[in-house]
Amino acid sequence: MITIDEEDLQEFGQWPFSDKLLAQLLNKVKAQEPRVIGLNLFRNLPVETGKSELEEIYRTTPNLIGAKRTVGIEIAPPKILEESGQVGFSDVIADPDGTIRRALVSINIQGTDLAENSLSTQLALTFLEKDGILPEEVQKSRWWSLFDKRKYFRLGKSVFAQLSRNDGGYVRVDHGGFQLLLNYRIDPYNFDMISMRNFMEGNIPPRLVRDVNQPILKDRLVLIGVVSDSSGARLYTPFSKNKSEDNKGSTMPGVFVHAHATSQLVRAAKDGRPLLRVWPQEAEWFWLFGWAIAGAGIRWYLLNIETLNRRVLTQNACLGGVLAAGAIALVGFGYSSFLIGFWVPMVSAYAAFFLAAMVMGSYHNHELQKLATLDGLTQIANRRYFEEYLYKIWWKCEREKRPISLIMCDIDHFKLYNDHYGHQLGDRCLQQVVASIQQTLRTSDLMARYGGEEFVIILPKTDKGGACHVANRICQTVAELQLKHDKSPTSPHITVSCGVSSVEAHSQLSPVELIASADKALYVAKAEGRNRTSFRPYQNLPPLV
């Protein structure tokens, strides 16, 4: 690499360099007999003197590759180089966070089936051509083409696969053209470099000399570009630690990104250097699903250890340890995979592991809450939850100055039913009666099991008339079930009796007395012959003697 840094700009006293100075540089490089020369500078317009000398260099240097820009504001390459096909576009593609993780190999020419190569691709192909290494399209079987729409090409010892929109950690990424995951060198600046001023003055570092009998650039790939902070593009890469706008030290000059992309193609073709590969989409789904299963399974195991259930702090500490161990294992596996050329989704896998563990904890708590608030047989609220809910809804109706009603229901002669038909049919009868009653209620109403065959229903914002209507409908709905009850003195089928009470909630009144009033109304309904509804207004309980 021949770099143009800040000291070069100060040395030559101008930017951009004149055509004459650039021609002198290219002439000096050409004399060193490199295999290919990459000029990562835009020279679409003449600069000062030396136009004819520079054009002569363009005409007489078949291994010189120029640069152009195709995305956004287009910048044309030198016309002579374009006519001879010695051009590559220098556009790069950034991820949403501004980081360059992908390399563009080629893009389609709009309106045609043809493609044009990037600068790095053109440099690599020109360099490899002397070794007889040419790109070959890989033909897929018709069957495989149904599942894999990507394009492949072989270059030397490696097969390159086109990046698809969901490869690796990407989700619906723009995958236009032929893109590759960019496999940077471990050392981002591990290239043979010399500054322009030293090269022009002949100050060649000894480390660049491979054979004293040959020019230092003999048969090498030379890339010329700007690395100055004040000129040229600087890009964020995976090596960037701080991505603030003012921190240029964490960015990489664009010419180095092209150097990495070119090196990746050349070394993969000649040496078989591993490319960054990704798993098939189906394998990634299995990977994520496996981590989710692991997170849920481990959390379930911890929740079911009896000794841990009694010690919340110990259980939370164990959970934290498991989550930390999962993160360490995932990072270790991901890094090991990266070293052998695989990009494994780690963030999404850990998210699946973490979220599954949290969801399992929430599910376990939900199940415990159900056990604490629901009746096991009928799956409606139990008496404990009923009493909590009654006070909450009482306070709400009190604030809104709205009435609240209560219905107490009892299955008529249910003990006789149990004794005659057995407890299994008795349980089934309870479930059917509860299901039919719930069909008559609103979503805002609450039904709870109050005793063996007694049920209570809270009707918020419901007055006497509405509550009595609901109670009568309950009696009718249960009777329509036609559940046979041969031992009932009241009816040959299952029936219910309902006691109703209603009041406008007030701070001076008590929900307990509303329950007592509904209970007394139920006893009246039973005394009057059952299978009916009785209303009793709210009444204060007599004082204890």
XYZ file of C-alpha atoms in Angstrom:
545
model
C 0.000 0.000 0.000
C 1.215 3.458 -0.917
C -0.519 5.785 1.517
C -1.109 9.507 1.291
C -1.052 10.850 4.839
C -1.109 14.285 6.422
C 2.656 14.714 6.140
C 2.467 13.956 2.415
C -0.081 16.716 1.960
C 2.185 19.109 3.842
C 5.217 17.954 1.854
C 3.654 18.456 -1.569
C 1.616 21.477 -0.489
C -1.632 20.757 -2.297
C -4.702 18.530 -2.447
C -5.825 17.092 -4.705
C -2.462 16.488 -6.308
C -1.895 17.828 -9.790
C -2.123 15.465 -12.749
C 1.613 15.915 -13.236
C 2.464 14.767 -9.695
C 0.064 11.810 -9.916
C 1.571 10.816 -13.275
C 5.056 10.887 -11.710
C 3.845 8.633 -8.879
C 2.187 6.139 -11.238
C 5.215 6.144 -13.533
C 7.476 5.341 -10.604
C 5.147 2.556 -9.429
C 4.866 1.160 -12.957
C 8.647 0.981 -13.214
C 8.648 -1.389 -10.234
C 6.722 -3.965 -12.336
C 3.794 -4.686 -10.001
C 1.228 -7.221 -11.106
C -1.667 -4.796 -10.576
C -2.045 -1.169 -9.448
C -5.182 0.074 -7.698
C -5.802 3.820 -7.696
C -8.351 4.573 -4.968
C -8.628 8.241 -5.970
C -11.358 9.969 -7.962
C -9.826 11.599 -11.077
C -12.820 12.441 -13.264
C -11.577 16.005 -13.880
C -8.119 17.359 -14.787
C -6.179 19.002 -11.960
C -3.724 21.739 -12.947
C -0.937 20.688 -15.332
C 0.071 17.243 -16.529
C -3.155 16.034 -18.105
C -1.462 14.576 -21.193
C 1.200 12.764 -19.129
C -1.467 11.218 -16.891
C -3.594 10.138 -19.845
C -0.538 8.515 -21.401
C -0.058 6.525 -18.211
C -3.710 5.433 -18.395
C -3.271 4.279 -22.006
C -0.036 2.362 -21.476
C -0.750 0.671 -18.148
C -3.137 -2.261 -18.695
C -2.802 -3.375 -15.075
C -3.957 -0.033 -13.635
C -7.434 -0.112 -12.050
C -9.226 3.187 -11.370
C -12.109 3.994 -9.024
C -15.553 5.461 -9.460
C -18.639 6.070 -7.350
C -22.012 4.631 -8.396
C -24.240 5.188 -5.348
C -25.632 8.621 -4.524
C -23.831 11.380 -6.399
C -22.007 9.486 -9.149
C -18.357 10.254 -9.822
C -17.119 8.996 -13.172
C -13.719 7.313 -13.564
C -11.055 8.456 -16.042
C -12.588 7.954 -19.481
C -9.582 6.071 -20.867
C -9.690 3.523 -18.044
C -13.460 3.146 -18.365
C -13.265 2.418 -22.083
C -10.688 -0.311 -21.464
C -12.660 -1.879 -18.584
C -10.024 -1.002 -15.982
C -12.455 0.390 -13.419
C -14.137 -0.740 -10.210
C -16.623 1.073 -8.002
C -15.367 2.053 -4.554
C -18.777 2.262 -2.851
C -19.117 0.378 0.421
C -22.246 -0.779 2.231
C -22.735 -0.045 5.931
C -24.963 -1.708 8.499
C -27.625 0.361 10.301
C -25.086 1.216 13.031
C -22.683 2.580 10.410
C -20.230 -0.327 10.645
C -18.738 -1.926 7.525
C -19.242 -5.682 7.937
C -20.043 -6.574 4.343
C -18.121 -6.313 1.097
C -19.715 -5.638 -2.262
C -18.291 -7.988 -4.878
C -20.432 -6.699 -7.722
C -23.689 -4.926 -8.486
C -26.140 -5.378 -11.315
C -26.152 -2.791 -14.081
C -29.645 -1.349 -14.140
C -31.767 -2.550 -17.035
C -29.370 -5.347 -18.038
C -28.306 -8.812 -16.913
C -24.712 -7.626 -16.644
C -22.785 -6.847 -13.471
C -19.911 -4.516 -12.693
C -17.214 -5.322 -10.173
C -16.094 -3.381 -7.157
C -12.585 -1.983 -6.922
C -11.454 -4.787 -4.605
C -12.967 -7.455 -6.874
C -11.362 -5.979 -9.977
C -7.980 -5.816 -8.246
C -8.230 -9.409 -7.013
C -9.341 -10.814 -10.380
C -6.600 -8.958 -12.245
C -4.016 -10.185 -9.752
C -5.211 -13.816 -9.904
C -5.498 -13.865 -13.689
C -1.730 -14.319 -14.058
C -1.983 -17.487 -11.935
C -4.686 -18.831 -14.221
C -7.356 -18.379 -11.543
C -10.612 -17.187 -13.061
C -14.109 -16.967 -11.549
C -16.459 -19.825 -12.414
C -20.192 -19.872 -11.804
C -21.267 -22.788 -9.611
C -24.246 -24.606 -11.066
C -26.805 -25.811 -8.531
C -29.069 -28.772 -9.073
C -32.663 -28.000 -9.987
C -33.835 -29.538 -6.706
C -31.437 -27.475 -4.606
C -32.386 -24.306 -6.488
C -35.906 -24.607 -5.087
C -34.576 -24.047 -1.559
C -31.521 -21.878 -2.137
C -31.919 -18.777 -4.318
C -28.404 -17.489 -3.674
C -25.717 -17.274 -6.340
C -22.349 -18.988 -5.999
C -19.038 -18.655 -7.799
C -15.777 -20.526 -7.495
C -12.479 -18.686 -7.405
C -9.448 -20.907 -7.044
C -9.667 -22.975 -3.857
C -12.822 -21.352 -2.495
C -16.506 -21.130 -3.292
C -18.150 -17.801 -2.519
C -21.834 -17.690 -1.561
C -23.982 -14.595 -1.979
C -25.188 -13.095 1.292
C -28.938 -13.485 1.792
C -31.192 -11.102 3.696
C -31.408 -13.169 6.913
C -27.904 -14.615 7.135
C -26.141 -14.580 10.495
C -27.450 -11.839 12.740
C -29.107 -9.937 9.891
C -32.875 -9.598 9.570
C -34.268 -8.472 6.199
C -31.037 -6.656 5.357
C -30.569 -4.993 1.967
C -28.710 -7.736 0.084
C -28.659 -6.199 -3.385
C -25.838 -7.163 -5.703
C -23.378 -9.864 -4.685
C -22.316 -9.313 -1.085
C -19.933 -11.197 1.198
C -19.331 -11.024 4.910
C -16.065 -9.128 5.239
C -13.458 -11.252 7.014
C -10.952 -8.695 8.279
C -7.400 -9.637 9.122
C -6.688 -9.993 12.850
C -4.423 -6.923 12.679
C -6.410 -4.271 10.783
C -3.259 -2.509 9.542
C -1.163 -5.584 8.807
C -0.186 -4.572 5.273
C 3.133 -3.653 3.711
C 2.918 0.146 3.653
C 5.030 3.050 2.532
C 4.129 6.716 2.433
C 4.019 8.531 -0.890
C 6.846 10.928 -0.012
C 9.181 8.104 1.035
C 8.359 6.143 -2.108
C 8.970 9.157 -4.348
C 12.277 9.875 -2.585
C 13.382 6.230 -2.695
C 13.424 5.787 1.084
C 12.408 2.131 1.054
C 12.132 0.360 4.452
C 14.204 -2.859 4.563
C 11.130 -4.912 5.544
C 9.664 -4.290 2.069
C 12.671 -5.744 0.263
C 12.063 -9.387 -0.648
C 14.823 -9.797 -3.236
C 17.677 -7.333 -3.631
C 17.943 -8.288 -7.299
C 14.355 -7.313 -8.075
C 12.245 -4.168 -7.698
C 10.414 -4.062 -4.360
C 6.987 -4.012 -6.033
C 7.785 -6.778 -8.494
C 4.726 -8.986 -9.083
C 2.849 -7.427 -6.152
C -0.582 -5.873 -5.808
C -0.230 -2.158 -5.105
C -3.063 -0.037 -3.731
C -2.763 3.745 -3.606
C -5.082 5.727 -1.343
C -5.560 8.488 1.202
C -5.191 7.839 4.944
C -5.070 11.479 6.052
C -7.604 12.548 8.688
C -8.347 15.755 6.801
C -8.963 14.105 3.427
C -10.512 10.877 2.243
C -13.241 8.688 3.670
C -12.980 7.208 7.164
C -15.262 4.323 8.062
C -16.435 2.477 11.147
C -15.411 -1.174 11.263
C -15.707 -3.973 13.856
C -12.374 -2.681 15.209
C -13.941 0.698 16.102
C -14.306 1.055 19.867
C -15.908 4.485 20.105
C -18.352 5.575 17.421
C -18.726 9.215 18.386
C -18.511 11.687 15.525
C -15.473 13.420 16.994
C -13.439 10.259 17.499
C -11.704 9.749 14.155
C -9.063 7.587 15.790
C -11.534 4.710 15.976
C -12.311 4.840 12.256
C -10.440 3.197 9.405
C -9.465 4.910 6.145
C -11.582 3.638 3.283
C -8.544 2.413 1.359
C -7.847 -0.111 4.133
C -11.382 -1.504 3.861
C -10.737 -2.096 0.150
C -7.396 -3.666 1.045
C -9.076 -6.107 3.448
C -11.718 -7.036 0.866
C -9.074 -7.564 -1.828
C -6.915 -9.611 0.527
C -9.899 -11.771 1.470
C -10.590 -12.672 -2.159
C -6.944 -13.303 -3.058
C -6.048 -15.374 0.007
C -9.242 -17.420 -0.198
C -8.573 -18.191 -3.861
C -4.865 -18.997 -3.491
C -4.538 -20.338 0.062
C -8.083 -21.457 0.860
C -8.328 -18.989 3.752
C -11.657 -19.637 5.549
C -14.445 -17.292 4.601
C -16.978 -16.027 7.088
C -19.850 -18.456 6.712
C -23.284 -18.664 8.259
C -25.580 -21.519 9.114
C -28.636 -22.253 6.999
C -31.783 -20.478 8.147
C -33.267 -23.725 9.472
C -30.149 -24.433 11.561
C -30.294 -20.936 13.063
C -33.912 -21.505 14.087
C -32.955 -24.791 15.766
C -30.079 -22.976 17.480
C -32.365 -20.275 18.881
C -35.037 -22.820 19.828
C -32.423 -24.915 21.633
C -31.281 -21.954 23.731
C -34.889 -21.089 24.527
C -35.539 -24.681 25.655
C -32.374 -24.582 27.765
C -33.388 -21.321 29.452
C -36.913 -22.511 30.179
C -35.781 -25.964 31.319
C -33.116 -24.705 33.711
C -35.511 -22.142 35.228
C -38.179 -24.810 35.650
C -35.663 -27.074 37.378
C -34.633 -24.299 39.783
C -38.252 -23.453 40.556
C -38.996 -27.052 41.462
C -36.115 -27.526 43.905
C -37.941 -27.534 47.221
C -35.072 -26.134 49.281
C -34.672 -23.180 46.895
C -38.384 -22.372 46.920
C -38.087 -21.494 50.597
C -35.152 -19.156 50.006
C -35.945 -16.494 47.445
C -32.542 -14.795 47.635
C -30.726 -18.095 47.094
C -32.959 -18.918 44.138
C -32.335 -15.499 42.564
C -28.589 -15.934 43.084
C -28.713 -19.328 41.363
C -30.681 -17.812 38.490
C -28.123 -15.016 38.112
C -25.329 -17.580 38.066
C -27.085 -19.617 35.384
C -27.651 -16.536 33.201
C -24.009 -15.506 33.587
C -22.807 -19.032 32.790
C -25.026 -19.089 29.705
C -23.557 -15.790 28.505
C -19.979 -17.016 29.042
C -20.667 -20.306 27.257
C -22.322 -18.530 24.349
C -19.538 -15.970 23.941
C -16.918 -18.721 24.113
C -18.673 -20.832 21.514
C -19.320 -17.836 19.274
C -15.694 -16.709 19.422
C -14.400 -20.227 18.734
C -16.754 -20.505 15.776
C -15.602 -17.129 14.490
C -11.988 -18.291 14.539
C -12.836 -21.153 12.173
C -14.906 -18.922 9.900
C -18.490 -19.223 11.178
C -20.665 -16.321 12.247
C -23.017 -17.645 14.925
C -25.974 -15.523 16.135
C -25.114 -14.804 19.775
C -27.261 -11.831 20.779
C -30.481 -13.418 19.536
C -29.531 -16.775 21.099
C -28.888 -15.199 24.500
C -32.073 -13.168 24.182
C -33.974 -16.431 23.606
C -32.213 -18.027 26.608
C -32.865 -15.049 28.895
C -36.449 -14.390 27.827
C -37.395 -18.070 28.048
C -36.075 -18.173 31.614
C -38.040 -15.036 32.501
C -41.213 -16.285 30.815
C -40.941 -19.603 32.650
C -40.646 -17.717 35.933
C -43.705 -15.636 35.074
C -45.614 -18.770 34.078
C -44.696 -20.445 37.361
C -45.845 -17.403 39.337
C -49.051 -17.328 37.309
C -49.712 -20.972 38.136
C -49.101 -20.295 41.828
C -51.464 -17.339 41.621
C -54.104 -19.573 40.051
C -53.703 -22.115 42.838
C -54.118 -19.347 45.399
C -57.147 -17.683 43.796
C -59.045 -20.333 41.812
C -61.187 -23.239 42.925
C -59.547 -26.418 41.694
C -62.739 -28.185 40.603
C -64.773 -25.443 38.958
C -61.894 -23.110 37.916
C -63.731 -20.056 39.196
C -62.575 -17.751 41.978
C -62.277 -19.234 45.455
C -63.642 -17.663 48.612
C -60.381 -15.966 49.501
C -60.115 -14.150 46.186
C -63.838 -13.334 46.284
C -63.421 -11.448 49.560
C -60.390 -9.505 48.241
C -62.186 -8.609 45.031
C -65.386 -7.595 46.827
C -63.547 -4.961 48.854
C -61.772 -3.625 45.749
C -64.962 -3.330 43.724
C -66.799 -1.877 46.737
C -64.272 0.966 46.965
C -64.503 1.544 43.236
C -68.315 1.769 43.299
C -68.058 4.007 46.355
C -65.816 6.487 44.483
C -68.152 6.458 41.501
C -71.306 6.482 43.687
C -72.677 3.450 41.903
C -74.738 0.506 43.232
C -73.336 -2.968 43.789
C -75.330 -6.203 43.977
C -74.647 -9.703 45.243
C -76.282 -13.011 44.316
C -75.927 -16.105 46.501
C -76.731 -19.356 44.656
C -77.262 -22.824 46.081
C -77.902 -26.057 44.162
C -81.115 -27.505 45.517
C -80.806 -30.829 47.366
C -77.265 -31.357 46.137
C -76.379 -33.660 49.070
C -79.106 -36.047 47.930
C -77.674 -35.879 44.395
C -74.186 -36.751 45.649
C -75.441 -39.612 47.804
C -77.477 -41.091 44.956
C -75.250 -40.551 41.895
C -71.820 -40.506 43.526
C -69.171 -37.848 43.946
C -67.768 -38.114 40.406
C -71.122 -37.268 38.833
C -71.583 -34.690 41.568
C -68.355 -32.967 40.552
C -69.398 -33.057 36.902
C -72.767 -31.555 37.859
C -71.026 -28.675 39.663
C -68.888 -27.970 36.599
C -71.880 -27.950 34.248
C -73.912 -25.673 36.525
C -70.983 -23.233 36.859
C -70.449 -23.176 33.083
C -74.128 -22.421 32.428
C -74.250 -19.654 35.043
C -71.136 -17.978 33.629
C -72.843 -17.720 30.242
C -75.426 -15.386 31.792
C -72.853 -13.005 33.313
C -70.919 -10.016 32.010
C -67.137 -9.934 31.826
C -67.131 -7.407 34.672
C -69.046 -9.789 36.967
C -67.226 -12.222 39.238
C -68.462 -15.696 40.184
C -66.827 -17.529 43.080
C -67.328 -20.796 44.930
C -68.460 -19.867 48.425
C -69.043 -23.314 49.894
C -69.639 -26.905 48.808
C -72.554 -26.246 46.451
C -72.918 -22.534 47.144
C -71.773 -19.838 44.771
C -71.656 -16.069 45.038
C -71.752 -13.534 42.199
C -70.603 -9.912 42.400
C -72.454 -7.546 40.058
C -70.700 -4.145 39.973
C -72.739 -1.084 38.951
C -75.972 -3.107 39.091
C -79.128 -2.087 40.966
C -81.939 -4.209 42.430
C -83.826 -4.608 39.151
C -80.774 -5.684 37.170
C -79.617 -8.111 39.861
C -83.043 -9.779 40.150
C -83.191 -10.132 36.367
C -79.795 -11.869 36.349
C -80.824 -14.165 39.221
C -84.040 -15.214 37.442
C -82.070 -15.878 34.275
C -79.642 -18.056 36.259
C -82.486 -20.160 37.636
C -83.952 -20.558 34.155
C -80.593 -21.410 32.522
C -79.765 -24.116 35.080
C -83.243 -25.628 34.761
C -82.806 -25.782 30.977
C -79.770 -28.022 31.438
C -82.214 -30.834 32.275
C -79.698 -32.536 34.576
C -81.589 -35.517 36.006
C -82.152 -35.496 39.811
C -84.484 -38.329 40.820
C -84.069 -37.694 44.548
C -85.036 -34.000 44.483
C -88.372 -33.185 46.169
C -88.488 -29.926 44.205
C -87.976 -30.990 40.581
C -86.931 -34.072 38.588
C -83.959 -32.008 37.384
C -81.205 -29.939 38.989
C -82.369 -26.471 40.074
C -80.857 -23.566 41.993
C -82.133 -21.048 44.495
C -80.839 -17.462 44.499
C -80.703 -14.772 47.152
C -80.192 -11.197 45.980
C -79.178 -8.048 47.802
C -78.227 -4.615 46.487
C -76.972 -1.321 47.892
C -75.214 1.867 46.832
C -71.672 1.538 48.149
C -70.833 3.962 50.932
C -67.989 4.365 53.406
C -70.419 3.971 56.321
C -71.637 0.615 55.026
C -69.881 -2.763 54.966
C -69.460 -5.432 52.269
C -69.796 -8.054 55.011
C -73.370 -6.941 55.680
C -74.138 -7.119 51.960
C -73.045 -10.780 52.014
C -75.194 -11.435 55.069
C -78.215 -9.797 53.420
C -77.833 -11.931 50.270
C -77.398 -15.032 52.443
C -80.649 -14.290 54.293
C -82.407 -13.795 50.968
C -81.147 -17.235 49.904
C -82.625 -18.846 53.010
C -85.952 -17.167 52.250
C -85.863 -18.593 48.683
C -85.243 -22.066 50.095
C -88.002 -21.693 52.675
C -90.474 -20.621 49.997
C -89.974 -23.827 47.989
C -86.573 -23.507 46.235
C -85.962 -23.069 42.481
C -86.669 -19.376 42.794
C -85.195 -15.956 43.519
C -85.634 -13.861 46.644
C -84.515 -10.286 47.243
C -83.572 -8.796 50.579
C -82.438 -5.169 50.918
C -79.134 -4.341 52.542
C -79.466 -4.601 56.306
C -76.979 -3.929 59.086
C -75.971 -6.923 61.136
C -77.256 -6.979 64.706
C -74.596 -6.135 67.296
C -72.817 -9.002 69.039
C -74.039 -9.569 72.634
